[in-house]
PDB file of C-alpha atoms in Angstrom:
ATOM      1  CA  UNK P   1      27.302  -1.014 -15.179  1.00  0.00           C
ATOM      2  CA  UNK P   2      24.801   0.195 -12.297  1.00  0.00           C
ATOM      3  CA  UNK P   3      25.177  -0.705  -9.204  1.00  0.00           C
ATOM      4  CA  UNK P   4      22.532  -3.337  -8.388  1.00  0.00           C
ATOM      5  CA  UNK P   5      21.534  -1.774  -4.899  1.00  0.00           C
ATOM      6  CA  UNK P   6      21.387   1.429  -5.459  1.00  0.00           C
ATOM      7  CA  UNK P   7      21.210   2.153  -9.236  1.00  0.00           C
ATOM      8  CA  UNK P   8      23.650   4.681  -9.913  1.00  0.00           C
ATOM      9  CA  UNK P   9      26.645   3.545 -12.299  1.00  0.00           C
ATOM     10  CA  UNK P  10      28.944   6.162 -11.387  1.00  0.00           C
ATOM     11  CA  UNK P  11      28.226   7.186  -7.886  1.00  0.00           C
ATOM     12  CA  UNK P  12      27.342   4.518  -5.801  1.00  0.00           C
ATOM     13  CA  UNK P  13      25.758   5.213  -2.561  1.00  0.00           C
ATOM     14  CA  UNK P  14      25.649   2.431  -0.731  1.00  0.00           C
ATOM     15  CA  UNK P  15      28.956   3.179   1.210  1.00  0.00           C
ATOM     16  CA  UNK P  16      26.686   5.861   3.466  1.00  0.00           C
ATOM     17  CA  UNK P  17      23.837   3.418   3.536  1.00  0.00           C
ATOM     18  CA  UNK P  18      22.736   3.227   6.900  1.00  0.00           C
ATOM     19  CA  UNK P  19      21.120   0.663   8.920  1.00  0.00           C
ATOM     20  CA  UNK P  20      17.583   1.758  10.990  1.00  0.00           C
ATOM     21  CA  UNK P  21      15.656   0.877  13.665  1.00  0.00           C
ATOM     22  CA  UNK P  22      12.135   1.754  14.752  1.00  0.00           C
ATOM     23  CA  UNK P  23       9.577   1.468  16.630  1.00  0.00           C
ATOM     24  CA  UNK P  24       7.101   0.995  13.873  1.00  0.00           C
ATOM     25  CA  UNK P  25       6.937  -1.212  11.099  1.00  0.00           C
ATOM     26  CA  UNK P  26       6.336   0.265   7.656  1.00  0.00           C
ATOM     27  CA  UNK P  27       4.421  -0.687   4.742  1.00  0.00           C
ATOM     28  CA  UNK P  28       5.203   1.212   1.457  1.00  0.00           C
ATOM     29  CA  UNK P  29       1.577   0.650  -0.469  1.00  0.00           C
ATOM     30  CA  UNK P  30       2.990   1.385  -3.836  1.00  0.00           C
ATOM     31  CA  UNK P  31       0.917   2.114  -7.194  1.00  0.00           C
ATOM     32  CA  UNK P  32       2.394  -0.385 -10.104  1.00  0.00           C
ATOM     33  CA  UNK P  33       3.906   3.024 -11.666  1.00  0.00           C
ATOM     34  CA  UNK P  34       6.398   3.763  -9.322  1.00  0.00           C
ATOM     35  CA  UNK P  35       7.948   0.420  -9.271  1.00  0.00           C
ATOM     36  CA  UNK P  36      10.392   0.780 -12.256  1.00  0.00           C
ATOM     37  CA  UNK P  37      10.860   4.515 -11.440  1.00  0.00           C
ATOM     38  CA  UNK P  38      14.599   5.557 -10.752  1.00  0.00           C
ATOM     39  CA  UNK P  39      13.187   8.647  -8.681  1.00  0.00           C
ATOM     40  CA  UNK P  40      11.505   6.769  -6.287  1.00  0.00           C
ATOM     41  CA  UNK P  41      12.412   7.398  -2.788  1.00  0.00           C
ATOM     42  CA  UNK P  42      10.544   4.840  -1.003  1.00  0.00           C
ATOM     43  CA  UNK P  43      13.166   2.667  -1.819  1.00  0.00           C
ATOM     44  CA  UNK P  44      15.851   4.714   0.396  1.00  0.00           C
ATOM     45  CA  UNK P  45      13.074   3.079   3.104  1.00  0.00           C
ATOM     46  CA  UNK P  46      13.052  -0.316   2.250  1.00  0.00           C
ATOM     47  CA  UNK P  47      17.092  -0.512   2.115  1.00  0.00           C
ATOM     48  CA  UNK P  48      17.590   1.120   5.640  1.00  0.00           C
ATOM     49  CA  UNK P  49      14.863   0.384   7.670  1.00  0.00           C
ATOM     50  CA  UNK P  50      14.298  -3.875   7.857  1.00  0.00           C
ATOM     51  CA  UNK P  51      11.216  -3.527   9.073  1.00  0.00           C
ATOM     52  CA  UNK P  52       9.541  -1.581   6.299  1.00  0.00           C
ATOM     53  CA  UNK P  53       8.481  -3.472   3.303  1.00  0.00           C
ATOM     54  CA  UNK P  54       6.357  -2.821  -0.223  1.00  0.00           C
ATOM     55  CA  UNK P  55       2.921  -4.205  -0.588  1.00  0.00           C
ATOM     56  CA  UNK P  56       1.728  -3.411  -4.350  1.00  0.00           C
ATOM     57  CA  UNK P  57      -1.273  -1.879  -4.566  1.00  0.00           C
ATOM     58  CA  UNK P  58      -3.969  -2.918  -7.251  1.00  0.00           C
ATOM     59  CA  UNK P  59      -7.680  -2.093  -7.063  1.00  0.00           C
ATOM     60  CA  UNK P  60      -8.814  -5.382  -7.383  1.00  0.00           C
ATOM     61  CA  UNK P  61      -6.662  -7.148  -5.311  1.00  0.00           C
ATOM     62  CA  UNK P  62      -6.310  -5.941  -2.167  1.00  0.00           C
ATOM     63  CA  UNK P  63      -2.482  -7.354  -0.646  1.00  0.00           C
ATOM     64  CA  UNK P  64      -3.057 -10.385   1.722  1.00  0.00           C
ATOM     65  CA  UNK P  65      -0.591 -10.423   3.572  1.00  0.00           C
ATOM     66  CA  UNK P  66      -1.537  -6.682   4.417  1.00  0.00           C
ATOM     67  CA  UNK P  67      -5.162  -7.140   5.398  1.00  0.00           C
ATOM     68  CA  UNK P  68      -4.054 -10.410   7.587  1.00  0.00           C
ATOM     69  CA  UNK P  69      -1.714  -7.920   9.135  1.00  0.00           C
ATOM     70  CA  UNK P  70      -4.295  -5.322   9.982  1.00  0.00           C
ATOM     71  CA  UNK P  71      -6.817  -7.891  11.488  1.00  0.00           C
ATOM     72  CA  UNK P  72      -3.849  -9.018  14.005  1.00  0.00           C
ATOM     73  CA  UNK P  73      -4.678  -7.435  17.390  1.00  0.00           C
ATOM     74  CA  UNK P  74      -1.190  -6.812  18.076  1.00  0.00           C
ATOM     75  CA  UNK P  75      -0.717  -3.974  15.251  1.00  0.00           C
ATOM     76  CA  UNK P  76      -2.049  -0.393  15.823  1.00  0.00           C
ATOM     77  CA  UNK P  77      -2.360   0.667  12.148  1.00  0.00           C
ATOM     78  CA  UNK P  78      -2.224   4.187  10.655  1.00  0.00           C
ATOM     79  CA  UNK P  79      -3.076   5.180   7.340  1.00  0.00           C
ATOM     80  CA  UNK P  80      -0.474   8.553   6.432  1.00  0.00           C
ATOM     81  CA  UNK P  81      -3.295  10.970   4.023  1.00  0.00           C
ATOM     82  CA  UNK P  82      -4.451  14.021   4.632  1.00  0.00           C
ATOM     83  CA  UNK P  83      -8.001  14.153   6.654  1.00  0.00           C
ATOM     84  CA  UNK P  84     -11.208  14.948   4.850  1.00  0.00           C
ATOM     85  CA  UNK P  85     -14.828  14.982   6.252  1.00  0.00           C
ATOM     86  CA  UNK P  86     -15.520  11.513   7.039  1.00  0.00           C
ATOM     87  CA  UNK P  87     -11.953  10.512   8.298  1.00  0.00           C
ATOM     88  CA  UNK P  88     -10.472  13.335  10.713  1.00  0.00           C
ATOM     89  CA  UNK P  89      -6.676  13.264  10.762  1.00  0.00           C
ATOM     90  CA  UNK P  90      -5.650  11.926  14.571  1.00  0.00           C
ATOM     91  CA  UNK P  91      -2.422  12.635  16.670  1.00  0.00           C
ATOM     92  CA  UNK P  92      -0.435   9.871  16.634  1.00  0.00           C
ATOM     93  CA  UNK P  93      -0.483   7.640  19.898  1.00  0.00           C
ATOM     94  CA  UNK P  94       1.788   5.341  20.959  1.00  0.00           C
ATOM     95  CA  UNK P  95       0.555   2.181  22.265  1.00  0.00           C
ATOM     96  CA  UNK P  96       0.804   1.143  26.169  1.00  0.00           C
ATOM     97  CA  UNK P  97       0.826  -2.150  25.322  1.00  0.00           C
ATOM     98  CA  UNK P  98       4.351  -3.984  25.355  1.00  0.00           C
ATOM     99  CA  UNK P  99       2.847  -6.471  22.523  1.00  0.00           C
ATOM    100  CA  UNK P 100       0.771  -3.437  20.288  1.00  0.00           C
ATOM    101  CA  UNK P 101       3.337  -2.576  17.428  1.00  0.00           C
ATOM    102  CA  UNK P 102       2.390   0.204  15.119  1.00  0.00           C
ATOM    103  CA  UNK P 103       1.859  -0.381  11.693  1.00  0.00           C
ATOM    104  CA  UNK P 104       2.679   2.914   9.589  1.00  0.00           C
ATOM    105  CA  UNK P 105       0.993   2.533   5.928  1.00  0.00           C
ATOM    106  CA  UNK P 106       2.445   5.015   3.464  1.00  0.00           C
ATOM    107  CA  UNK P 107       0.743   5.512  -0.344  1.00  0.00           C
ATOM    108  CA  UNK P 108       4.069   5.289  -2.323  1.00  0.00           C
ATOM    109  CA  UNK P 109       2.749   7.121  -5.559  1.00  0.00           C
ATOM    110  CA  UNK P 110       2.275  10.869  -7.171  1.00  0.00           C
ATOM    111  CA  UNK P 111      -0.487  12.583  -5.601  1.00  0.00           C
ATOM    112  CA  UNK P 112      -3.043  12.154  -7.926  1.00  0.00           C
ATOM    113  CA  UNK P 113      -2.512   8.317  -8.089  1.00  0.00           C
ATOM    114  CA  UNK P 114      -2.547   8.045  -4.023  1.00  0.00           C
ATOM    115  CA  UNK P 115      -6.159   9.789  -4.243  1.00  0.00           C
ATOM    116  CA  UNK P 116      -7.028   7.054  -6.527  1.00  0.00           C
ATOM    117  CA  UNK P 117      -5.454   4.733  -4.066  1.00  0.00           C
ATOM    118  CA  UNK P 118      -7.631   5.571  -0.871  1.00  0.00           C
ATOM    119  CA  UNK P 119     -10.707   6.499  -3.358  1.00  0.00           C
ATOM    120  CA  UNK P 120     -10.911   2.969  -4.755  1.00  0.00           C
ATOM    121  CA  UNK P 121      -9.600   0.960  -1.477  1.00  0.00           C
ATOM    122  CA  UNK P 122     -12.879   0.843   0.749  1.00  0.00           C
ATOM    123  CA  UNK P 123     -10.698  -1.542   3.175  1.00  0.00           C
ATOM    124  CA  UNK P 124      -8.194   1.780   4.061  1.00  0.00           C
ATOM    125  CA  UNK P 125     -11.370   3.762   5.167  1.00  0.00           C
ATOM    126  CA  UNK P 126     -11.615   2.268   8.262  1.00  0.00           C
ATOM    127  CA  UNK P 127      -7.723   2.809   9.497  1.00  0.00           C
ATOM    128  CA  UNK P 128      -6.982   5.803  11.756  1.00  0.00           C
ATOM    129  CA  UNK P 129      -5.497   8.903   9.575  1.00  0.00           C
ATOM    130  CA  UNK P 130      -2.212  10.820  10.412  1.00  0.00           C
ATOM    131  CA  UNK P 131      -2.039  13.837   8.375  1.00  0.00           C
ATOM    132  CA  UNK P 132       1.817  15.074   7.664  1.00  0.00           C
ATOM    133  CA  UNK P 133       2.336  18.882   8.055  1.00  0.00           C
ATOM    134  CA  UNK P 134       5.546  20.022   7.279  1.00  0.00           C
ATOM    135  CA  UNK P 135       7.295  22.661   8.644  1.00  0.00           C
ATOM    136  CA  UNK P 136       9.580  23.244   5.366  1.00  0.00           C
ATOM    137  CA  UNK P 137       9.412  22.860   2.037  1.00  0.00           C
ATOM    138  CA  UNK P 138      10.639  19.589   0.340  1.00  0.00           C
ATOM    139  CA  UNK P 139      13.899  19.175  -1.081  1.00  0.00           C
ATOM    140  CA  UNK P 140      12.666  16.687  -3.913  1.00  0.00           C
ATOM    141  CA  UNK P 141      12.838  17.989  -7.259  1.00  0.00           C
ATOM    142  CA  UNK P 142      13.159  15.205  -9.151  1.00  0.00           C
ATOM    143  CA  UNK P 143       9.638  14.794 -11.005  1.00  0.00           C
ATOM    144  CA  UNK P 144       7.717  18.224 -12.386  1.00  0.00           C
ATOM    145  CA  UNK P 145       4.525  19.620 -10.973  1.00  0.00           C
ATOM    146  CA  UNK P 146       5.614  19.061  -7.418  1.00  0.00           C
ATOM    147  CA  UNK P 147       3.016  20.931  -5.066  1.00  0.00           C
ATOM    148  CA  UNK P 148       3.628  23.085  -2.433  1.00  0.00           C
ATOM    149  CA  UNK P 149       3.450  21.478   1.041  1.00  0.00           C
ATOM    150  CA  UNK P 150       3.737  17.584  -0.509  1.00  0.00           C
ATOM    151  CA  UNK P 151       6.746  15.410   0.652  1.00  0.00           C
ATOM    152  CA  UNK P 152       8.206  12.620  -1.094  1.00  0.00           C
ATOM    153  CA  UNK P 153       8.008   9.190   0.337  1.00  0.00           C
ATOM    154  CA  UNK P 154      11.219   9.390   2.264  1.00  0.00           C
ATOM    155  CA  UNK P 155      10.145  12.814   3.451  1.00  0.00           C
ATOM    156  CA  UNK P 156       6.921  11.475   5.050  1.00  0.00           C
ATOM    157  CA  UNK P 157       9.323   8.443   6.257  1.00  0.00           C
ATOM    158  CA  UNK P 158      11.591  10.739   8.100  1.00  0.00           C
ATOM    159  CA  UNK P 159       8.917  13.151   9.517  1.00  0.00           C
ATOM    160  CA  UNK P 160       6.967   9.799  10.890  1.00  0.00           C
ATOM    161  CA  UNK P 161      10.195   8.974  13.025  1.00  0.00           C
ATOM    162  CA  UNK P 162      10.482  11.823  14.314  1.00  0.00           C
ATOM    163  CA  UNK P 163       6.855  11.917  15.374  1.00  0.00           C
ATOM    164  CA  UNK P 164       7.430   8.644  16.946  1.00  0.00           C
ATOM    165  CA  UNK P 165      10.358  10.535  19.232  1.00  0.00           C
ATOM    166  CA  UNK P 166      13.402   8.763  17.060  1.00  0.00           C
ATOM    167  CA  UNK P 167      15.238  11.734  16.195  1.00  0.00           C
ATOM    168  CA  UNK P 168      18.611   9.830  15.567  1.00  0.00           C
ATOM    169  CA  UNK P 169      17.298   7.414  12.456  1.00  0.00           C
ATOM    170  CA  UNK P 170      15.126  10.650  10.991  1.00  0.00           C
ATOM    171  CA  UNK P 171      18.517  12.559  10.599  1.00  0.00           C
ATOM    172  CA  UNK P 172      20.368   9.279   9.562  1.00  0.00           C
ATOM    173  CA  UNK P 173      17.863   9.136   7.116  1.00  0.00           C
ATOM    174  CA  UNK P 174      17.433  13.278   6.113  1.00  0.00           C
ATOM    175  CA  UNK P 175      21.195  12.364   5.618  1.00  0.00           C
ATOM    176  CA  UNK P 176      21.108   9.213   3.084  1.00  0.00           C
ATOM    177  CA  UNK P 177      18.417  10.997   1.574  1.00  0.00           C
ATOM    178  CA  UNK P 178      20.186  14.261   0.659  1.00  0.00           C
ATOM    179  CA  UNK P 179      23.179  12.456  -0.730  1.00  0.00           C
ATOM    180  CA  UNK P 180      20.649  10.091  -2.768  1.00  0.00           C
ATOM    181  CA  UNK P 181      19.255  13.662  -4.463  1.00  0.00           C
ATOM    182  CA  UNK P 182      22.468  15.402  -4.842  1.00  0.00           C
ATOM    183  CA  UNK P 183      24.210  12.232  -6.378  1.00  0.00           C
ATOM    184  CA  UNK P 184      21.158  11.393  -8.494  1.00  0.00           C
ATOM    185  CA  UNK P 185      21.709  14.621 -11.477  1.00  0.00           C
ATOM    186  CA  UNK P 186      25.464  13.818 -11.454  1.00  0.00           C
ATOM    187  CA  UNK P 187      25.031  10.151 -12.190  1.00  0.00           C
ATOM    188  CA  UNK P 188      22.064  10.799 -14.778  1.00  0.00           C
ATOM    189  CA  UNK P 189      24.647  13.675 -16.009  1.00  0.00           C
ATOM    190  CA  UNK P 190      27.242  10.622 -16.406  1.00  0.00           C
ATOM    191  CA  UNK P 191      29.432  11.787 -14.395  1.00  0.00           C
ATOM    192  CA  UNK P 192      30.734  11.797 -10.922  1.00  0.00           C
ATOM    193  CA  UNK P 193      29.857  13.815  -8.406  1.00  0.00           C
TER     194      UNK P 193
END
């Protein structure tokens, strides 16, 4: 029987689970596809961080609670995708106000569907952009036809803390995330690790 947390039967993780805190709040703005998806890592966000959460994305329906959040003044919100022409990727800022939180929104899909994502979402045009360039290449290998110089969800989670200066919950989090990869072909294997 799997473990209802984390979903491995024979190598639960959830002992070296760890518990989060940022600055920022997180919103995971995941395509239908990826809910039911065992190699999903935004979920390795949304058990150790309380204050990120899923929104699901359809084209249609744009998430409520989402837009109400971006129209409150006290939310600085940031859409994480690469800059194109019209929409210049910006440094990250922190804001000076005590009552400004930032609001991180992460596409929590393949590639090709987060492209679809921002193409057919007018409403994420007019967020701020904060394009990820990473230093290394990712460790996920989960899913074929990875590209060179994309990160997984979790990946862009843990290089967002540390551009938001919170080096201790980006390693706790390079951490759970490592184990979550190197016990995921075991337990698929049926075996432990």
């Amino acid at each position: 029987m799997a473990c209802q947390r984390c979903g491995f039967q024979f190598n639960c993780i959830c002992a070296v689970e760890p518990q989060l805190q940022s600055v920022a709040d997180f919103v995971l703005l995941t395509h239908p596809r990826e809910c039911n998806k065992d190699t999903n890592t935004g979920v390795l966000m949304t058990r150790t961080l309380p204050s990120c959460r899923v929104e699901m994305w359809h084209r249609t329906q744009p998430p409520q609670a989402l837009l109400d959040q971006l129209k409150n003044p006290h939310y600085q919100a940031w859409l994480v995708f690469p800059s194109d022409e019209q929409h210049p990727a910006l440094p990250l800022t922190l804001p000076t106000a005590t009552d400004t939180k930032i609001l991180l929104i992460i596409l929590d899909a393949t590639w090709q569907e987060a492209r679809k994502i921002v193409r057919k979402s007018p409403w994420l045009n007019q967020l701020p952009r904060i394009a990820i360039t990473p230093q290394y290449t990712s460790s996920y290998a989960l899913r074929r036809n990875q590209q060179p110089g994309h990160l997984c969800t979790c990946e862009v989670g843990i290089e967002l803390l540390n551009l938001m200066h919170e080096p201790q919950a980006a390693q706790q989090l390079q951490t759970y995330f490592e184990h979550f990869i190197h016990t995921y072909h075991a337990d698929k294997s049926g075996h432990a690790k």
